[in-house]
Amino acid sequence: MKAAAQSELYRLLPSVDEILRFEDVAKRIGADGRSAVTAAARDVLTNLRAEIANGSLDEQRLRFAIDGIGDAIERQLRKELTPSLRPVINAAGVILHTNLGRAPLSRAALEHSREVSVGYSNLEFDLEAGERGKRDIHVNRLFSRLLSSVDREVSTVVVNNNAAAVMLALNSLAEGGEVIVSRGELVEIGGSFRIPDVMSKSQASLCEVGTTNRTRIVDYEKAINERTRLLLRVHRSNFQIVGFTESPSLEELVALGKARGIPVMEDLGSGALFDLREVGIAQEPTIADSLRAGVDIVTYSGDKLLGGPQAGMLSGRKDLVAKIRSNPMFRALRVDKLIYGALEATLLSYVREDYDAIPALRFMRTPLEAIRKRADALARELTKQSSRLAVTVTEARTAIGGGSAPGATIPTFVLAVTFDGFSAHQLADALRRAETPIIVRVEDERVMLDLRTVFPEQDAQLLAALVNLAQQ
Ligand SMILES: *Cc1c(COP(=O)(O)O)cnc(C)c1O
């Protein structure tokens, strides 16, 4: 039989309408809707036409492909209708992993968020007075309480993230004027958050003082002029300056600000409510430390060390916070009831000192021995189930991440895995493509799985994914 010419092959293709009447395709319409199924049918037909055009389908193969159109549509629908945002298992050993959504939310946070958002809530309604209220009050009272070791009244407002908080503070307090910052603090924090750029967008001018490694209080003093509106300190979130260095203490900066009547602001970045000294990390100041030192306004993230939802807080002097709140920009940067719900519940866990309710804090506080036990159990099971896997349990360190100092790490145990016939990178790729993707780090040609950031209930999934790979 003479092979059909290319033009004849096109004629064998069914029309979209015909495809929609195929029994298996018609069934999908009920589940996924006519428009999604029609779009999938068009995509499958487009692919078949392209394959005819490039000569990769002869008549026999085409007939085979047409028989399989129902399945192809099903696959296309699954691809289109599966959310692209998915849960992953973080075995990479960074607690606040910026690429993996930073702080996982507590159950209480999610539950409260759900409760106040599936229906109506009193977000901006004063139930006592029966009139319009302010959304800030729900968390302001809790922040005041948590920061009660500060010997003056502290107000707090919440915006979309810390970048927004910094921008809003600079614009509210220094628009048209100058802000003095040390050259050693003109930082870039991931993505596109660069202090000089944020400053210029906020309509304040940057007045740089000192040098990269050394800035003295007299440098600030000499730079003050009638246009100075703010003295700014920026936490060196993602780097350290070591060696021949000097910078004035917060107390010196505060004393200078007081003497000259200029407010002092600190961008803490991470901003801990929980004292990290409890887990052996000394270099992270808490929000209260900073306010107690006399800083007028601090800004910090909700989803870094605080362990809550993405948000940016501005806490400090009542009159300054009121000024910030009255900036029209505040309205553009404010957050939704979902975030207030999650934040309020997270803060209530702090008020109860129930730190283990907050996953990021629980991971920091998990005793080393508990991690070793889980690692040993997994290693035993993996070795038993596959001879192609070589697993050892070794000591390593988990990074706190999320803009805490690079040196902020705590001890952990990792599973160091090699897999016969696979390079470490191939194994890491395969784990990333698992049904629930597993994110790991590769070191010394081994895949390292840090259990400190893995929820214990995910251990079984880890085991299954590795065993599954080994059996393929
Ligand atoms: C992380 C960080 C920011 C940005 O905070 P987001 O919540 O990511 O917007 C700003 N400043 C510092 C010092 C930071 O560490």
Short mmCIF file of C-alpha atoms and ligand atoms in Angstrom, two decimals:
data_model
loop_
_atom_site.label_atom_id
_atom_site.label_comp_id
_atom_site.label_asym_id
_atom_site.label_seq_id
_atom_site.Cartn_x
_atom_site.Cartn_y
_atom_site.Cartn_z
CA MET A 1 0.00 0.00 0.00
CA LYS A 2 1.29 3.41 -0.96
CA ALA A 3 1.86 5.69 2.01
CA ALA A 4 -0.70 8.48 2.25
CA ALA A 5 0.56 11.91 1.19
CA GLN A 6 1.03 14.47 3.93
CA SER A 7 -2.04 16.45 2.85
CA GLU A 8 -4.16 13.30 3.15
CA LEU A 9 -2.91 12.74 6.67
CA TYR A 10 -4.39 16.07 7.78
CA ARG A 11 -7.76 14.87 6.50
CA LEU A 12 -7.66 11.91 8.87
CA LEU A 13 -7.68 14.26 11.87
CA PRO A 14 -11.07 14.57 13.57
CA SER A 15 -12.53 18.03 14.15
CA VAL A 16 -12.73 19.57 17.62
CA ASP A 17 -16.51 18.95 17.62
CA GLU A 18 -16.01 15.31 16.75
CA ILE A 19 -13.45 14.92 19.50
CA LEU A 20 -15.80 16.47 22.05
CA ARG A 21 -18.28 13.72 21.20
CA PHE A 22 -15.77 10.90 21.89
CA GLU A 23 -17.17 9.03 24.88
CA ASP A 24 -14.15 9.48 27.16
CA VAL A 25 -13.78 13.14 26.19
CA ALA A 26 -17.48 13.93 26.70
CA LYS A 27 -17.16 12.54 30.22
CA ARG A 28 -14.38 15.01 31.03
CA ILE A 29 -16.65 17.94 30.14
CA GLY A 30 -18.78 17.17 33.18
CA ALA A 31 -15.75 17.23 35.45
CA ASP A 32 -13.57 19.97 33.99
CA GLY A 33 -15.94 22.20 32.03
CA ARG A 34 -16.50 22.59 28.29
CA SER A 35 -14.08 25.44 27.75
CA ALA A 36 -11.10 23.72 29.39
CA VAL A 37 -11.76 20.46 27.51
CA THR A 38 -12.19 22.32 24.20
CA ALA A 39 -8.91 24.16 24.76
CA ALA A 40 -7.16 20.87 25.56
CA ALA A 41 -8.60 19.27 22.40
CA ARG A 42 -7.31 22.19 20.32
CA ASP A 43 -3.86 21.88 21.90
CA VAL A 44 -3.72 18.15 21.17
CA LEU A 45 -4.79 18.74 17.56
CA THR A 46 -2.20 21.49 17.16
CA ASN A 47 0.49 19.10 18.36
CA LEU A 48 -0.65 16.38 15.92
CA ARG A 49 -0.64 18.84 13.01
CA ALA A 50 2.88 19.90 13.94
CA GLU A 51 4.01 16.29 14.01
CA ILE A 52 2.46 15.67 10.58
CA ALA A 53 4.18 18.79 9.28
CA ASN A 54 7.59 17.75 10.49
CA GLY A 55 7.13 14.28 9.04
CA SER A 56 7.31 12.37 12.31
CA LEU A 57 3.90 10.67 11.81
CA ASP A 58 3.10 8.19 9.05
CA GLU A 59 -0.46 6.96 8.53
CA GLN A 60 -0.14 4.03 10.88
CA ARG A 61 1.30 6.12 13.68
CA LEU A 62 -1.26 8.83 13.13
CA ARG A 63 -4.15 6.35 13.44
CA PHE A 64 -2.60 5.13 16.64
CA ALA A 65 -2.29 8.71 17.94
CA ILE A 66 -5.94 9.41 17.02
CA ASP A 67 -7.03 6.39 19.04
CA GLY A 68 -5.13 7.89 21.94
CA ILE A 69 -6.62 11.40 21.66
CA GLY A 70 -8.79 10.88 24.74
CA ASP A 71 -5.74 10.04 26.85
CA ALA A 72 -3.74 12.92 25.38
CA ILE A 73 -6.55 15.33 26.29
CA GLU A 74 -6.68 13.90 29.79
CA ARG A 75 -2.92 14.50 30.20
CA GLN A 76 -3.21 17.99 28.78
CA LEU A 77 -6.07 18.80 31.18
CA ARG A 78 -4.10 17.54 34.17
CA LYS A 79 -1.19 19.73 33.12
CA GLU A 80 -3.37 22.82 32.70
CA LEU A 81 -5.63 22.35 35.71
CA THR A 82 -3.06 21.35 38.32
CA PRO A 83 -2.02 24.30 40.47
CA SER A 84 1.48 25.44 39.75
CA LEU A 85 2.01 26.46 43.39
CA ARG A 86 2.58 23.22 45.28
CA PRO A 87 3.78 21.96 48.64
CA VAL A 88 7.39 20.75 48.78
CA ILE A 89 9.47 19.05 51.44
CA ASN A 90 12.33 21.25 52.58
CA ALA A 91 15.30 19.01 53.34
CA ALA A 92 17.73 21.71 52.20
CA GLY A 93 18.72 22.73 55.71
CA VAL A 94 17.59 26.36 55.72
CA ILE A 95 14.73 27.06 58.12
CA LEU A 96 13.57 30.34 56.57
CA HIS A 97 14.16 29.48 52.92
CA THR A 98 13.20 32.46 50.78
CA ASN A 99 12.59 30.34 47.67
CA LEU A 100 10.43 27.88 49.60
CA GLY A 101 7.98 30.35 51.10
CA ARG A 102 10.01 31.33 54.20
CA ALA A 103 8.14 30.58 57.43
CA PRO A 104 5.60 27.73 57.36
CA LEU A 105 2.42 28.86 59.12
CA SER A 106 1.20 27.39 62.37
CA ARG A 107 -2.02 25.41 62.39
CA ALA A 108 -3.54 28.04 64.64
CA ALA A 109 -2.61 30.76 62.14
CA LEU A 110 -4.23 28.90 59.28
CA GLU A 111 -7.28 27.99 61.29
CA HIS A 112 -7.84 31.57 62.43
CA SER A 113 -7.24 32.90 58.94
CA ARG A 114 -9.82 30.46 57.61
CA GLU A 115 -12.29 31.28 60.33
CA VAL A 116 -12.24 35.04 59.68
CA SER A 117 -12.15 34.84 55.90
CA VAL A 118 -14.57 32.17 54.73
CA GLY A 119 -17.32 34.37 56.09
CA TYR A 120 -17.55 37.96 57.27
CA SER A 121 -15.51 39.36 60.14
CA ASN A 122 -15.18 42.51 62.26
CA LEU A 123 -11.98 43.47 60.40
CA GLU A 124 -12.96 47.14 60.41
CA PHE A 125 -15.99 47.12 62.63
CA ASP A 126 -15.99 48.04 66.29
CA LEU A 127 -18.40 45.58 67.88
CA GLU A 128 -18.60 47.50 71.16
CA ALA A 129 -19.49 50.82 69.61
CA GLY A 130 -21.33 49.41 66.58
CA GLU A 131 -19.41 51.66 64.22
CA ARG A 132 -16.49 51.68 61.81
CA GLY A 133 -13.24 50.52 63.40
CA LYS A 134 -9.60 50.14 62.40
CA ARG A 135 -8.03 46.91 61.22
CA ASP A 136 -4.78 47.72 63.07
CA ILE A 137 -6.24 47.22 66.52
CA HIS A 138 -6.39 43.44 66.20
CA VAL A 139 -2.62 43.05 66.29
CA ASN A 140 -1.50 46.38 67.77
CA ARG A 141 -2.67 45.30 71.23
CA LEU A 142 -0.69 42.05 70.98
CA PHE A 143 2.49 43.70 69.77
CA SER A 144 2.21 46.23 72.63
CA ARG A 145 1.96 43.38 75.05
CA LEU A 146 4.82 41.39 73.55
CA LEU A 147 7.00 44.51 73.57
CA SER A 148 6.03 45.52 77.09
CA SER A 149 9.64 45.29 78.29
CA VAL A 150 10.13 48.58 76.44
CA ASP A 151 9.60 51.34 79.00
CA ARG A 152 7.38 53.53 76.79
CA GLU A 153 4.24 53.00 74.78
CA VAL A 154 4.81 51.18 71.48
CA SER A 155 2.42 51.33 68.51
CA THR A 156 2.55 48.97 65.55
CA VAL A 157 1.08 49.04 62.06
CA VAL A 158 1.22 46.29 59.46
CA VAL A 159 1.85 46.47 55.71
CA ASN A 160 2.50 43.98 52.93
CA ASN A 161 6.14 43.14 53.69
CA ASN A 162 9.21 44.67 55.24
CA ALA A 163 10.27 46.28 51.96
CA ALA A 164 6.94 48.14 52.02
CA ALA A 165 7.46 49.03 55.69
CA VAL A 166 10.86 50.61 54.95
CA MET A 167 9.54 52.46 51.93
CA LEU A 168 6.53 53.76 53.85
CA ALA A 169 8.60 54.86 56.85
CA LEU A 170 11.14 56.72 54.72
CA ASN A 171 8.43 58.43 52.71
CA SER A 172 6.37 59.35 55.78
CA LEU A 173 9.25 60.62 57.89
CA ALA A 174 11.78 61.94 55.40
CA GLU A 175 10.11 62.92 52.11
CA GLY A 176 11.99 65.84 50.59
CA GLY A 177 14.68 65.65 53.27
CA GLU A 178 17.83 63.67 53.97
CA VAL A 179 18.39 60.32 55.66
CA ILE A 180 21.85 59.57 57.04
CA VAL A 181 23.10 56.00 56.54
CA SER A 182 26.50 54.39 56.99
CA ARG A 183 28.22 53.23 53.79
CA GLY A 184 28.65 49.87 55.47
CA GLU A 185 24.87 49.42 55.54
CA LEU A 186 23.91 50.30 51.96
CA VAL A 187 22.86 46.74 51.40
CA GLU A 188 21.02 44.72 48.84
CA ILE A 189 18.77 42.06 50.32
CA GLY A 190 18.01 39.54 47.59
CA GLY A 191 15.84 40.35 44.58
CA SER A 192 15.75 44.05 44.03
CA PHE A 193 15.65 45.47 47.54
CA ARG A 194 18.56 47.89 47.62
CA ILE A 195 18.57 50.57 50.26
CA PRO A 196 19.69 53.38 47.88
CA ASP A 197 16.93 52.49 45.38
CA VAL A 198 14.24 52.24 48.04
CA MET A 199 15.42 55.58 49.38
CA SER A 200 15.14 57.35 46.05
CA LYS A 201 11.69 55.87 45.37
CA SER A 202 10.55 57.09 48.77
CA GLN A 203 11.49 60.66 47.76
CA ALA A 204 14.08 60.98 50.51
CA SER A 205 17.72 61.72 49.73
CA LEU A 206 20.43 59.45 50.91
CA CYS A 207 23.30 60.98 52.82
CA GLU A 208 26.09 58.40 53.00
CA VAL A 209 28.63 58.64 55.79
CA GLY A 210 31.77 56.75 56.79
CA THR A 211 33.36 53.97 54.75
CA THR A 212 32.41 50.38 53.97
CA ASN A 213 34.24 49.00 56.99
CA ARG A 214 34.38 51.91 59.43
CA THR A 215 31.83 54.50 60.43
CA ARG A 216 32.05 56.60 63.59
CA ILE A 217 29.43 58.58 65.43
CA VAL A 218 31.19 61.83 64.46
CA ASP A 219 30.59 60.94 60.81
CA TYR A 220 26.84 61.08 61.48
CA GLU A 221 27.23 64.18 63.61
CA LYS A 222 29.11 66.12 60.94
CA ALA A 223 26.58 65.17 58.26
CA ILE A 224 23.55 66.53 60.15
CA ASN A 225 22.12 69.68 58.60
CA GLU A 226 18.77 71.47 58.45
CA ARG A 227 17.46 68.98 55.86
CA THR A 228 18.22 65.89 57.96
CA ARG A 229 15.02 64.03 58.85
CA LEU A 230 16.17 60.60 59.98
CA LEU A 231 19.17 58.57 61.14
CA LEU A 232 18.87 55.09 59.64
CA ARG A 233 20.49 51.87 60.78
CA VAL A 234 20.11 48.81 58.53
CA HIS A 235 20.66 45.31 59.87
CA ARG A 236 23.33 43.54 57.82
CA SER A 237 21.05 40.68 56.99
CA ASN A 238 22.96 38.57 54.56
CA PHE A 239 26.62 39.40 55.06
CA GLN A 240 29.22 40.16 57.68
CA ILE A 241 31.99 42.70 57.67
CA VAL A 242 34.97 41.31 59.50
CA GLY A 243 38.48 42.56 60.19
CA PHE A 244 39.23 46.25 60.61
CA THR A 245 35.72 47.45 61.37
CA GLU A 246 33.91 49.98 63.47
CA SER A 247 30.39 51.24 63.75
CA PRO A 248 28.72 53.25 66.48
CA SER A 249 26.50 51.42 68.94
CA LEU A 250 22.77 51.83 68.69
CA GLU A 251 22.93 53.72 72.00
CA GLU A 252 25.34 56.29 70.57
CA LEU A 253 23.15 56.76 67.53
CA VAL A 254 20.09 57.19 69.75
CA ALA A 255 21.89 59.72 71.97
CA LEU A 256 22.87 61.74 68.91
CA GLY A 257 19.32 61.64 67.53
CA LYS A 258 17.92 62.80 70.89
CA ALA A 259 20.44 65.63 71.20
CA ARG A 260 19.62 66.91 67.73
CA GLY A 261 15.89 66.15 67.72
CA ILE A 262 16.13 63.66 64.83
CA PRO A 263 14.35 60.30 64.96
CA VAL A 264 16.36 57.09 64.63
CA MET A 265 14.99 54.23 62.56
CA GLU A 266 16.31 50.68 62.38
CA ASP A 267 15.49 48.27 59.58
CA LEU A 268 15.85 45.02 61.45
CA GLY A 269 14.86 42.89 58.49
CA SER A 270 14.22 39.72 60.37
CA GLY A 271 13.06 41.05 63.70
CA ALA A 272 12.84 38.40 66.39
CA LEU A 273 10.20 38.36 69.09
CA PHE A 274 11.81 35.21 70.40
CA ASP A 275 15.27 35.46 71.94
CA LEU A 276 17.55 33.37 69.73
CA ARG A 277 20.10 33.12 72.52
CA GLU A 278 17.86 30.28 73.71
CA VAL A 279 18.97 28.26 70.70
CA GLY A 280 22.58 29.38 70.89
CA ILE A 281 22.52 32.29 68.47
CA ALA A 282 23.86 35.45 70.00
CA GLN A 283 24.13 37.96 67.19
CA GLU A 284 20.44 38.53 66.35
CA PRO A 285 18.93 41.49 68.21
CA THR A 286 15.27 41.18 69.17
CA ILE A 287 12.72 43.83 68.31
CA ALA A 288 12.48 44.70 72.01
CA ASP A 289 16.31 45.03 72.30
CA SER A 290 16.26 47.62 69.58
CA LEU A 291 13.35 49.60 71.03
CA ARG A 292 14.83 49.40 74.51
CA ALA A 293 18.03 50.93 73.17
CA GLY A 294 15.85 53.92 72.28
CA VAL A 295 15.28 53.46 68.54
CA ASP A 296 12.17 55.43 67.54
CA ILE A 297 10.92 53.17 64.72
CA VAL A 298 11.84 49.60 63.82
CA THR A 299 10.76 47.72 60.70
CA TYR A 300 10.73 43.92 60.33
CA SER A 301 9.22 41.02 58.39
CA GLY A 302 6.33 38.80 59.46
CA ASP A 303 7.63 35.68 57.73
CA LYS A 304 11.24 35.66 58.83
CA LEU A 305 12.21 35.05 62.47
CA LEU A 306 8.73 35.95 63.63
CA GLY A 307 7.47 32.80 61.91
CA GLY A 308 4.16 34.21 60.69
CA PRO A 309 2.64 35.26 57.37
CA GLN A 310 4.30 37.60 54.88
CA ALA A 311 3.88 41.08 56.33
CA GLY A 312 5.95 44.12 57.27
CA MET A 313 5.69 45.73 60.68
CA LEU A 314 6.51 49.23 61.82
CA SER A 315 6.74 49.46 65.61
CA GLY A 316 7.75 52.39 67.75
CA ARG A 317 6.91 55.87 68.91
CA LYS A 318 3.19 56.54 68.89
CA ASP A 319 3.34 59.93 67.15
CA LEU A 320 5.62 58.63 64.40
CA VAL A 321 3.49 55.53 63.83
CA ALA A 322 0.40 57.77 63.63
CA LYS A 323 2.15 59.88 61.01
CA ILE A 324 3.07 56.77 59.04
CA ARG A 325 -0.50 55.51 59.29
CA SER A 326 -1.92 58.73 57.89
CA ASN A 327 0.24 58.52 54.74
CA PRO A 328 -2.02 57.73 51.74
CA MET A 329 0.62 55.14 50.77
CA PHE A 330 -0.43 53.12 53.84
CA ARG A 331 -3.75 52.38 52.18
CA ALA A 332 -1.93 51.05 49.12
CA LEU A 333 0.29 48.78 51.19
CA ARG A 334 -2.10 47.47 53.83
CA VAL A 335 -2.88 43.77 54.25
CA ASP A 336 -5.95 41.60 54.04
CA LYS A 337 -7.99 39.79 56.72
CA LEU A 338 -6.18 36.55 55.82
CA ILE A 339 -2.94 38.09 57.01
CA TYR A 340 -4.43 39.72 60.11
CA GLY A 341 -5.94 36.37 61.02
CA ALA A 342 -2.67 34.49 60.60
CA LEU A 343 -0.66 37.19 62.33
CA GLU A 344 -3.05 37.52 65.27
CA ALA A 345 -2.99 33.76 65.92
CA THR A 346 0.82 33.65 65.61
CA LEU A 347 1.16 36.51 68.12
CA LEU A 348 -1.24 34.76 70.49
CA SER A 349 1.09 31.74 70.45
CA TYR A 350 3.88 34.10 71.56
CA VAL A 351 1.70 35.58 74.29
CA ARG A 352 1.12 32.04 75.59
CA GLU A 353 4.84 31.30 75.19
CA ASP A 354 3.78 28.32 73.09
CA TYR A 355 6.80 28.65 70.81
CA ASP A 356 6.58 25.11 69.53
CA ALA A 357 3.23 25.94 67.92
CA ILE A 358 5.15 28.06 65.40
CA PRO A 359 6.94 25.73 62.95
CA ALA A 360 10.00 27.93 62.34
CA LEU A 361 10.61 28.23 66.10
CA ARG A 362 9.84 24.56 66.70
CA PHE A 363 12.47 23.61 64.09
CA MET A 364 15.04 25.83 65.83
CA ARG A 365 14.20 24.31 69.19
CA THR A 366 14.03 20.64 68.18
CA PRO A 367 16.60 18.80 70.33
CA LEU A 368 19.53 17.40 68.37
CA GLU A 369 18.89 13.95 69.82
CA ALA A 370 15.37 13.84 68.39
CA ILE A 371 16.74 14.58 64.94
CA ARG A 372 19.43 11.93 65.29
CA LYS A 373 16.82 9.31 66.21
CA ARG A 374 14.74 10.05 63.12
CA ALA A 375 17.84 10.08 60.91
CA ASP A 376 19.02 6.74 62.29
CA ALA A 377 15.60 5.18 61.79
CA LEU A 378 15.39 6.41 58.20
CA ALA A 379 18.94 5.30 57.41
CA ARG A 380 18.25 1.80 58.77
CA GLU A 381 15.07 1.49 56.75
CA LEU A 382 16.64 2.79 53.53
CA THR A 383 19.62 0.46 53.77
CA LYS A 384 17.25 -2.43 54.42
CA GLN A 385 15.01 -1.65 51.47
CA SER A 386 17.59 -1.01 48.78
CA SER A 387 21.15 -2.17 48.29
CA ARG A 388 21.72 0.60 45.73
CA LEU A 389 21.41 3.33 48.37
CA ALA A 390 24.35 4.13 50.62
CA VAL A 391 23.26 6.19 53.59
CA THR A 392 25.23 7.61 56.49
CA VAL A 393 24.05 9.87 59.27
CA THR A 394 26.41 12.80 59.78
CA GLU A 395 26.50 15.92 61.85
CA ALA A 396 25.97 19.18 60.01
CA ARG A 397 24.49 22.62 60.58
CA THR A 398 21.10 24.08 59.72
CA ALA A 399 21.05 27.72 58.64
CA ILE A 400 18.38 29.94 60.17
CA GLY A 401 18.17 31.90 56.88
CA GLY A 402 15.64 34.63 56.15
CA GLY A 403 18.06 37.47 56.64
CA SER A 404 19.58 36.33 59.89
CA ALA A 405 23.36 36.57 59.88
CA PRO A 406 25.13 34.08 57.60
CA GLY A 407 26.83 32.67 60.66
CA ALA A 408 23.50 31.95 62.36
CA THR A 409 23.42 28.15 62.26
CA ILE A 410 22.43 25.39 64.66
CA PRO A 411 23.64 21.80 64.86
CA THR A 412 21.70 19.04 63.11
CA PHE A 413 22.01 15.54 61.67
CA VAL A 414 21.67 14.91 57.96
CA LEU A 415 21.25 11.79 55.88
CA ALA A 416 24.15 11.75 53.41
CA VAL A 417 22.94 9.64 50.50
CA THR A 418 24.60 8.23 47.41
CA PHE A 419 22.83 6.09 44.90
CA ASP A 420 24.57 3.49 42.79
CA GLY A 421 24.49 4.54 39.11
CA PHE A 422 23.38 8.13 39.83
CA SER A 423 25.47 11.22 40.43
CA ALA A 424 24.49 13.32 43.45
CA HIS A 425 23.05 15.95 41.12
CA GLN A 426 20.98 13.37 39.26
CA LEU A 427 19.63 12.09 42.55
CA ALA A 428 18.81 15.66 43.65
CA ASP A 429 17.00 16.25 40.33
CA ALA A 430 15.01 13.04 40.69
CA LEU A 431 13.96 13.95 44.25
CA ARG A 432 12.89 17.38 43.06
CA ARG A 433 10.59 15.68 40.55
CA ALA A 434 9.00 13.39 43.14
CA GLU A 435 5.23 13.60 43.57
CA THR A 436 5.81 15.89 46.51
CA PRO A 437 9.07 17.53 45.44
CA ILE A 438 11.93 17.11 47.90
CA ILE A 439 14.47 19.94 47.96
CA VAL A 440 17.95 18.93 49.12
CA ARG A 441 21.49 20.21 48.99
CA VAL A 442 24.45 18.51 47.37
CA GLU A 443 27.81 18.47 49.12
CA ASP A 444 30.92 16.41 48.38
CA GLU A 445 29.10 14.41 45.71
CA ARG A 446 26.45 13.37 48.21
CA VAL A 447 22.83 14.35 48.63
CA MET A 448 22.31 15.83 52.08
CA LEU A 449 18.86 15.60 53.62
CA ASP A 450 18.54 17.78 56.70
CA LEU A 451 15.74 16.51 58.92
CA ARG A 452 15.55 19.63 61.10
CA THR A 453 13.36 21.36 58.50
CA VAL A 454 11.36 18.25 57.60
CA PHE A 455 8.09 17.81 59.50
CA PRO A 456 8.32 14.42 61.28
CA GLU A 457 5.09 13.35 59.56
CA GLN A 458 6.93 13.79 56.23
CA ASP A 459 9.62 11.23 57.09
CA ALA A 460 7.51 8.46 55.55
CA GLN A 461 7.21 10.43 52.31
CA LEU A 462 10.97 10.91 52.21
CA LEU A 463 11.50 7.22 52.71
CA ALA A 464 8.94 6.28 50.05
CA ALA A 465 10.43 8.68 47.48
CA LEU A 466 13.96 7.31 47.93
CA VAL A 467 12.87 3.68 47.94
CA ASN A 468 10.74 4.32 44.88
CA LEU A 469 13.73 5.74 42.99
CA ALA A 470 15.92 2.85 44.04
CA GLN A 471 13.39 0.35 42.70
CA GLN A 472 13.09 1.91 39.26
C1 LIG B 1 14.50 40.77 54.41
C2 LIG B 1 14.87 42.17 54.61
C3 LIG B 1 14.13 43.19 53.99
C4 LIG B 1 12.97 42.88 53.09
O1 LIG B 1 11.93 42.29 53.83
P1 LIG B 1 10.71 41.58 53.07
O2 LIG B 1 9.80 41.16 54.17
O3 LIG B 1 11.31 40.48 52.29
O4 LIG B 1 10.10 42.60 52.18
C5 LIG B 1 14.50 44.49 54.22
N1 LIG B 1 15.55 44.80 55.01
C6 LIG B 1 16.28 43.85 55.62
C7 LIG B 1 17.45 44.26 56.48
C8 LIG B 1 15.96 42.50 55.44
O5 LIG B 1 16.68 41.55 56.04
#
